[in-house]
Each structure stands twice: as C-alpha cells, then as structure tokens.
Amino acid sequence: VGVNSAAGSEKLRVALLQFSGHPEFFISGAIVNSVTFPPVGVGAGGRLTGDSTELAADIDWHEANYLEAGTYIEKALVRAGSIFKDTSPVDGRKRVLIIITDGQIQDEDKLAPARKDLDGMDVQTFGIVVRRTDQLTTSDIAAETSLRPITSDPHDEHFLNLMIDEIPEKALDGICDPNGPWGHLIVDQ
C-alpha cells in the first residue's frame, strides 16, 4: 500500500490505529476505547515501525477487527500524539499523520487540545475522505467539512477526497516524492 517500498529502509516508520464507534463501545462483552491497534506481539502493536512484515500483520489485524460505527477521533488523535511523543525525530524524518475516514467526524468540538499538541510536535496532519462512488454525496461533503479543519494549514493542500481504490496511487505512493500530491509539503527541497 505505498509504504512497502520505503518500509524496512529506515526512511519511513508507520503506526496504524483504527478509530470507530462511540467513545466507548463493546467488543466481545468488554468496554474498549474508540481507538484500537494490534496487541503487543501482533505486528507493531500500535507503535512506529518501518518493518514491512509488521505493517502487513497490522493491516491483517485491522481488517479482521474492523469496527463500523460513528466517527469519533479524539482518542485516536491523543494516541497518535503519544506515539510521536514516545519517539524522537530521527535523521530529520518528518512527522506525518494521515486520517482516513468515510464519515462525518462526530467529536469535532473536542479535538482542539489534541490538534494543538500535534502542532507543537510539528506533525503534518493530512486527511482523506473515502468515497463509496465516483459521485460526491451529501455524506461525503459532511465528512469533508468535518475533516478539513483538522488537517494542517493550508487545509486545502493537506486534504483529498478519493475513492478507496484511488488511495494507494493518489495519496500514498510517492508520499515522500516532492512531485507527489503531498510530497512538496513533506520533503525539504
């Protein structure tokens, strides 16, 4: 998915987090937070990695444990911030967060502290709204309206609205290429 060519080369480290559902919801009878990641011992276990085997295991875990519900991302942004805090920038690597959603964000009013924290760590935040069809729907517009302000400034340059099969080619492949859609914002030229 676009990261494999750089994964393992120590040029890119990725952590995959899934956010979905209400701030608290049930899985197998237990209340869990709205941000999930593989447990320790499975893939990267919610930490940054450049190992393509760990990333593949993370993707498999997220597909098997997909949560479909409302889009509440406050806890996911806080968790992402803690991942960045727990790791110091290495060799001038940029800190990049990509939020991918297919629905309107429900907790926009609670995100300012997490956004401020990410901005304070120089995290470039990008956003992608996933469309189900090639036609823009009112749901897509609502998702776009709620996600765009969460991205870094300038918001229009840190945001895409794509069909799911377009994400690898139009957003992730060449993410560090200065000629890519976001590369000029990530790569020092």
PDB file of C-alpha atoms in Angstrom:
ATOM      1  CA  VAL A   1       0.000   0.000   0.000  1.00  0.00           C
ATOM      2  CA  GLY A   2       2.524   2.605  -0.979  1.00  0.00           C
ATOM      3  CA  VAL A   3       4.653   2.259   2.161  1.00  0.00           C
ATOM      4  CA  ASN A   4       6.202  -1.079   1.251  1.00  0.00           C
ATOM      5  CA  SER A   5       8.914   0.400  -0.945  1.00  0.00           C
ATOM      6  CA  ALA A   6      10.144   2.622   1.874  1.00  0.00           C
ATOM      7  CA  ALA A   7       9.374   0.236   4.747  1.00  0.00           C
ATOM      8  CA  GLY A   8      12.426  -1.523   6.052  1.00  0.00           C
ATOM      9  CA  SER A   9      14.721   1.109   4.618  1.00  0.00           C
ATOM     10  CA  GLU A  10      14.532   3.215   7.803  1.00  0.00           C
ATOM     11  CA  LYS A  11      13.190   6.055   5.653  1.00  0.00           C
ATOM     12  CA  LEU A  12       9.639   5.624   6.846  1.00  0.00           C
ATOM     13  CA  ARG A  13       8.038   4.407  10.050  1.00  0.00           C
ATOM     14  CA  VAL A  14       4.296   3.903  10.335  1.00  0.00           C
ATOM     15  CA  ALA A  15       1.818   3.157  13.117  1.00  0.00           C
ATOM     16  CA  LEU A  16      -1.692   2.041  12.209  1.00  0.00           C
ATOM     17  CA  LEU A  17      -4.563   2.988  14.514  1.00  0.00           C
ATOM     18  CA  GLN A  18      -8.230   2.323  13.926  1.00  0.00           C
ATOM     19  CA  PHE A  19     -10.857   4.677  15.254  1.00  0.00           C
ATOM     20  CA  SER A  20     -14.529   3.981  15.038  1.00  0.00           C
ATOM     21  CA  GLY A  21     -17.566   3.810  17.202  1.00  0.00           C
ATOM     22  CA  HIS A  22     -18.623   5.862  20.149  1.00  0.00           C
ATOM     23  CA  PRO A  23     -16.032   6.968  22.711  1.00  0.00           C
ATOM     24  CA  GLU A  24     -16.729   3.690  24.492  1.00  0.00           C
ATOM     25  CA  PHE A  25     -18.315   0.609  22.950  1.00  0.00           C
ATOM     26  CA  PHE A  26     -18.451  -3.146  23.407  1.00  0.00           C
ATOM     27  CA  ILE A  27     -16.252  -5.805  21.795  1.00  0.00           C
ATOM     28  CA  SER A  28     -16.796  -9.366  22.996  1.00  0.00           C
ATOM     29  CA  GLY A  29     -18.607  -8.037  26.062  1.00  0.00           C
ATOM     30  CA  ALA A  30     -15.810  -5.663  27.142  1.00  0.00           C
ATOM     31  CA  ILE A  31     -15.897  -1.861  27.042  1.00  0.00           C
ATOM     32  CA  VAL A  32     -12.987  -0.530  24.983  1.00  0.00           C
ATOM     33  CA  ASN A  33     -11.902   2.908  23.809  1.00  0.00           C
ATOM     34  CA  SER A  34     -12.660   4.101  20.315  1.00  0.00           C
ATOM     35  CA  VAL A  35      -9.067   3.709  19.169  1.00  0.00           C
ATOM     36  CA  THR A  36      -7.744   0.222  18.616  1.00  0.00           C
ATOM     37  CA  PHE A  37      -4.464  -1.236  17.484  1.00  0.00           C
ATOM     38  CA  PRO A  38      -2.979  -4.728  17.478  1.00  0.00           C
ATOM     39  CA  PRO A  39      -1.953  -6.106  20.868  1.00  0.00           C
ATOM     40  CA  VAL A  40       1.715  -6.435  21.789  1.00  0.00           C
ATOM     41  CA  GLY A  41       3.137  -9.363  19.843  1.00  0.00           C
ATOM     42  CA  VAL A  42       0.936  -8.801  16.797  1.00  0.00           C
ATOM     43  CA  GLY A  43       2.525  -6.654  14.125  1.00  0.00           C
ATOM     44  CA  ALA A  44       3.876  -3.393  15.521  1.00  0.00           C
ATOM     45  CA  GLY A  45       1.373  -3.376  18.393  1.00  0.00           C
ATOM     46  CA  GLY A  46       0.440   0.297  17.951  1.00  0.00           C
ATOM     47  CA  ARG A  47       3.986   1.659  17.759  1.00  0.00           C
ATOM     48  CA  LEU A  48       6.006   3.176  14.911  1.00  0.00           C
ATOM     49  CA  THR A  49       7.711   0.669  12.659  1.00  0.00           C
ATOM     50  CA  GLY A  50       9.470   0.511   9.310  1.00  0.00           C
ATOM     51  CA  ASP A  51       9.261  -3.281   9.123  1.00  0.00           C
ATOM     52  CA  SER A  52       7.052  -4.363   6.215  1.00  0.00           C
ATOM     53  CA  THR A  53       6.238  -7.695   7.908  1.00  0.00           C
ATOM     54  CA  GLU A  54       4.938  -5.872  10.986  1.00  0.00           C
ATOM     55  CA  LEU A  55       2.928  -3.486   8.808  1.00  0.00           C
ATOM     56  CA  ALA A  56       1.387  -6.378   6.876  1.00  0.00           C
ATOM     57  CA  ALA A  57       0.422  -8.059  10.175  1.00  0.00           C
ATOM     58  CA  ASP A  58      -1.078  -4.749  11.383  1.00  0.00           C
ATOM     59  CA  ILE A  59      -3.153  -4.395   8.203  1.00  0.00           C
ATOM     60  CA  ASP A  60      -4.370  -8.011   8.522  1.00  0.00           C
ATOM     61  CA  TRP A  61      -5.321  -7.410  12.180  1.00  0.00           C
ATOM     62  CA  HIS A  62      -7.218  -4.209  11.346  1.00  0.00           C
ATOM     63  CA  GLU A  63      -9.116  -5.921   8.520  1.00  0.00           C
ATOM     64  CA  ALA A  64     -10.091  -8.801  10.842  1.00  0.00           C
ATOM     65  CA  ASN A  65     -11.072  -6.401  13.648  1.00  0.00           C
ATOM     66  CA  TYR A  66     -12.761  -3.661  11.601  1.00  0.00           C
ATOM     67  CA  LEU A  67     -15.125  -1.537  13.662  1.00  0.00           C
ATOM     68  CA  GLU A  68     -18.029   0.077  11.877  1.00  0.00           C
ATOM     69  CA  ALA A  69     -19.852   2.814  13.712  1.00  0.00           C
ATOM     70  CA  GLY A  70     -19.733   6.592  14.158  1.00  0.00           C
ATOM     71  CA  THR A  71     -16.508   8.521  13.672  1.00  0.00           C
ATOM     72  CA  TYR A  72     -15.107   9.778  16.965  1.00  0.00           C
ATOM     73  CA  ILE A  73     -11.387  10.548  16.685  1.00  0.00           C
ATOM     74  CA  GLU A  74     -10.391  12.440  19.834  1.00  0.00           C
ATOM     75  CA  LYS A  75      -8.814   9.378  21.491  1.00  0.00           C
ATOM     76  CA  ALA A  76      -7.132   8.381  18.230  1.00  0.00           C
ATOM     77  CA  LEU A  77      -5.504  11.834  17.920  1.00  0.00           C
ATOM     78  CA  VAL A  78      -4.379  11.660  21.557  1.00  0.00           C
ATOM     79  CA  ARG A  79      -2.936   8.161  20.958  1.00  0.00           C
ATOM     80  CA  ALA A  80      -1.180   9.351  17.791  1.00  0.00           C
ATOM     81  CA  GLY A  81       0.286  12.245  19.776  1.00  0.00           C
ATOM     82  CA  SER A  82       1.580   9.851  22.430  1.00  0.00           C
ATOM     83  CA  ILE A  83       3.225   7.706  19.746  1.00  0.00           C
ATOM     84  CA  PHE A  84       5.014  10.775  18.406  1.00  0.00           C
ATOM     85  CA  LYS A  85       5.976  11.906  21.925  1.00  0.00           C
ATOM     86  CA  ASP A  86       7.406   8.480  22.738  1.00  0.00           C
ATOM     87  CA  THR A  87       9.749   8.630  19.743  1.00  0.00           C
ATOM     88  CA  SER A  88      12.184  11.395  18.991  1.00  0.00           C
ATOM     89  CA  PRO A  89      12.638  12.575  15.405  1.00  0.00           C
ATOM     90  CA  VAL A  90      15.406  10.569  13.769  1.00  0.00           C
ATOM     91  CA  ASP A  91      17.655  11.807  10.980  1.00  0.00           C
ATOM     92  CA  GLY A  92      15.366  14.689  10.107  1.00  0.00           C
ATOM     93  CA  ARG A  93      12.354  12.453   9.441  1.00  0.00           C
ATOM     94  CA  LYS A  94       9.114  14.357   9.206  1.00  0.00           C
ATOM     95  CA  ARG A  95       6.241  13.525  11.498  1.00  0.00           C
ATOM     96  CA  VAL A  96       3.180  12.790   9.393  1.00  0.00           C
ATOM     97  CA  LEU A  97      -0.324  11.775  10.434  1.00  0.00           C
ATOM     98  CA  ILE A  98      -2.873  10.670   7.831  1.00  0.00           C
ATOM     99  CA  ILE A  99      -6.501  10.486   8.923  1.00  0.00           C
ATOM    100  CA  ILE A 100      -8.705   8.416   6.620  1.00  0.00           C
ATOM    101  CA  THR A 101     -12.460   8.480   7.184  1.00  0.00           C
ATOM    102  CA  ASP A 102     -15.619   7.539   5.357  1.00  0.00           C
ATOM    103  CA  GLY A 103     -17.914   9.505   7.620  1.00  0.00           C
ATOM    104  CA  GLN A 104     -18.510  12.801   9.351  1.00  0.00           C
ATOM    105  CA  ILE A 105     -16.399  13.294  12.475  1.00  0.00           C
ATOM    106  CA  GLN A 106     -18.726  13.369  15.475  1.00  0.00           C
ATOM    107  CA  ASP A 107     -16.452  14.898  18.132  1.00  0.00           C
ATOM    108  CA  GLU A 108     -15.024  17.933  16.309  1.00  0.00           C
ATOM    109  CA  ASP A 109     -15.643  20.114  19.361  1.00  0.00           C
ATOM    110  CA  LYS A 110     -13.198  18.034  21.466  1.00  0.00           C
ATOM    111  CA  LEU A 111     -10.215  17.988  19.094  1.00  0.00           C
ATOM    112  CA  ALA A 112      -8.537  21.370  19.751  1.00  0.00           C
ATOM    113  CA  PRO A 113      -6.224  20.162  22.589  1.00  0.00           C
ATOM    114  CA  ALA A 114      -5.034  17.145  20.590  1.00  0.00           C
ATOM    115  CA  ARG A 115      -4.526  19.294  17.465  1.00  0.00           C
ATOM    116  CA  LYS A 116      -2.530  21.828  19.497  1.00  0.00           C
ATOM    117  CA  ASP A 117      -0.374  19.011  20.876  1.00  0.00           C
ATOM    118  CA  LEU A 118       0.284  17.623  17.376  1.00  0.00           C
ATOM    119  CA  ASP A 119       1.076  21.103  16.043  1.00  0.00           C
ATOM    120  CA  GLY A 120       3.506  21.606  18.938  1.00  0.00           C
ATOM    121  CA  MET A 121       5.395  18.498  17.783  1.00  0.00           C
ATOM    122  CA  ASP A 122       5.459  19.711  14.153  1.00  0.00           C
ATOM    123  CA  VAL A 123       3.222  16.869  12.995  1.00  0.00           C
ATOM    124  CA  GLN A 124       1.897  17.422   9.472  1.00  0.00           C
ATOM    125  CA  THR A 125      -1.698  16.185   9.534  1.00  0.00           C
ATOM    126  CA  PHE A 126      -3.286  15.091   6.270  1.00  0.00           C
ATOM    127  CA  GLY A 127      -6.845  13.912   5.691  1.00  0.00           C
ATOM    128  CA  ILE A 128      -8.593  11.670   3.203  1.00  0.00           C
ATOM    129  CA  VAL A 129     -12.345  11.239   2.861  1.00  0.00           C
ATOM    130  CA  VAL A 130     -13.126   7.872   1.308  1.00  0.00           C
ATOM    131  CA  ARG A 131     -15.988   7.996  -1.174  1.00  0.00           C
ATOM    132  CA  ARG A 132     -18.078   4.934  -1.968  1.00  0.00           C
ATOM    133  CA  THR A 133     -18.887   6.107  -5.502  1.00  0.00           C
ATOM    134  CA  ASP A 134     -17.340   8.439  -8.041  1.00  0.00           C
ATOM    135  CA  GLN A 135     -20.204  10.865  -7.363  1.00  0.00           C
ATOM    136  CA  LEU A 136     -19.818  13.206  -4.376  1.00  0.00           C
ATOM    137  CA  THR A 137     -22.704  12.635  -1.931  1.00  0.00           C
ATOM    138  CA  THR A 138     -24.045  14.776   0.909  1.00  0.00           C
ATOM    139  CA  SER A 139     -22.401  12.315   3.339  1.00  0.00           C
ATOM    140  CA  ASP A 140     -19.048  12.836   1.584  1.00  0.00           C
ATOM    141  CA  ILE A 141     -19.471  16.608   1.819  1.00  0.00           C
ATOM    142  CA  ALA A 142     -20.316  16.353   5.540  1.00  0.00           C
ATOM    143  CA  ALA A 143     -17.231  14.174   6.114  1.00  0.00           C
ATOM    144  CA  GLU A 144     -15.101  16.630   4.148  1.00  0.00           C
ATOM    145  CA  THR A 145     -16.465  19.627   6.064  1.00  0.00           C
ATOM    146  CA  SER A 146     -15.650  17.988   9.408  1.00  0.00           C
ATOM    147  CA  LEU A 147     -12.214  16.593   8.446  1.00  0.00           C
ATOM    148  CA  ARG A 148     -10.697  19.523   6.541  1.00  0.00           C
ATOM    149  CA  PRO A 149     -10.276  21.833   9.615  1.00  0.00           C
ATOM    150  CA  ILE A 150      -8.423  19.063  11.479  1.00  0.00           C
ATOM    151  CA  THR A 151      -5.689  18.918   8.845  1.00  0.00           C
ATOM    152  CA  SER A 152      -2.606  21.127   8.917  1.00  0.00           C
ATOM    153  CA  ASP A 153      -2.542  24.566   7.301  1.00  0.00           C
ATOM    154  CA  PRO A 154      -3.094  25.245   4.490  1.00  0.00           C
ATOM    155  CA  HIS A 155      -6.059  22.863   4.838  1.00  0.00           C
ATOM    156  CA  ASP A 156      -6.781  22.560   1.108  1.00  0.00           C
ATOM    157  CA  GLU A 157      -3.237  21.276   0.460  1.00  0.00           C
ATOM    158  CA  HIS A 158      -3.449  18.681   3.250  1.00  0.00           C
ATOM    159  CA  PHE A 159      -6.734  17.138   2.152  1.00  0.00           C
ATOM    160  CA  LEU A 160      -8.015  14.713  -0.504  1.00  0.00           C
ATOM    161  CA  ASN A 161     -11.417  13.206  -1.306  1.00  0.00           C
ATOM    162  CA  LEU A 162     -10.892   9.844  -3.046  1.00  0.00           C
ATOM    163  CA  MET A 163     -12.494   6.532  -3.830  1.00  0.00           C
ATOM    164  CA  ILE A 164     -10.918   3.784  -1.743  1.00  0.00           C
ATOM    165  CA  ASP A 165      -9.093   2.162  -4.664  1.00  0.00           C
ATOM    166  CA  GLU A 166      -7.512   5.542  -5.528  1.00  0.00           C
ATOM    167  CA  ILE A 167      -5.821   5.977  -2.121  1.00  0.00           C
ATOM    168  CA  PRO A 168      -2.619   3.999  -2.823  1.00  0.00           C
ATOM    169  CA  GLU A 169      -1.901   5.680  -6.157  1.00  0.00           C
ATOM    170  CA  LYS A 170      -3.163   9.202  -5.481  1.00  0.00           C
ATOM    171  CA  ALA A 171      -2.130   9.619  -1.831  1.00  0.00           C
ATOM    172  CA  LEU A 172       0.325   7.022  -0.525  1.00  0.00           C
ATOM    173  CA  ASP A 173       2.544   6.003  -3.436  1.00  0.00           C
ATOM    174  CA  GLY A 174       5.256   8.607  -3.636  1.00  0.00           C
ATOM    175  CA  ILE A 175       4.163  10.335  -0.444  1.00  0.00           C
ATOM    176  CA  CYS A 176       7.785  11.422   0.041  1.00  0.00           C
ATOM    177  CA  ASP A 177       8.195  12.436  -3.607  1.00  0.00           C
ATOM    178  CA  PRO A 178       8.347  16.246  -3.918  1.00  0.00           C
ATOM    179  CA  ASN A 179       6.258  15.922  -7.097  1.00  0.00           C
ATOM    180  CA  GLY A 180       3.528  13.884  -5.372  1.00  0.00           C
ATOM    181  CA  PRO A 181       0.272  15.364  -4.091  1.00  0.00           C
ATOM    182  CA  TRP A 182       1.705  15.885  -0.595  1.00  0.00           C
ATOM    183  CA  GLY A 183       5.430  15.378  -1.131  1.00  0.00           C
ATOM    184  CA  HIS A 184       6.151  19.095  -1.544  1.00  0.00           C
ATOM    185  CA  LEU A 185       4.758  19.596   1.971  1.00  0.00           C
ATOM    186  CA  ILE A 186       6.795  16.745   3.485  1.00  0.00           C
ATOM    187  CA  VAL A 187      10.129  16.729   1.672  1.00  0.00           C
ATOM    188  CA  ASP A 188      12.626  19.557   2.158  1.00  0.00           C
ATOM    189  CA  GLN A 189      13.541  20.842  -1.283  1.00  0.00           C
TER     190      GLN A 189
END
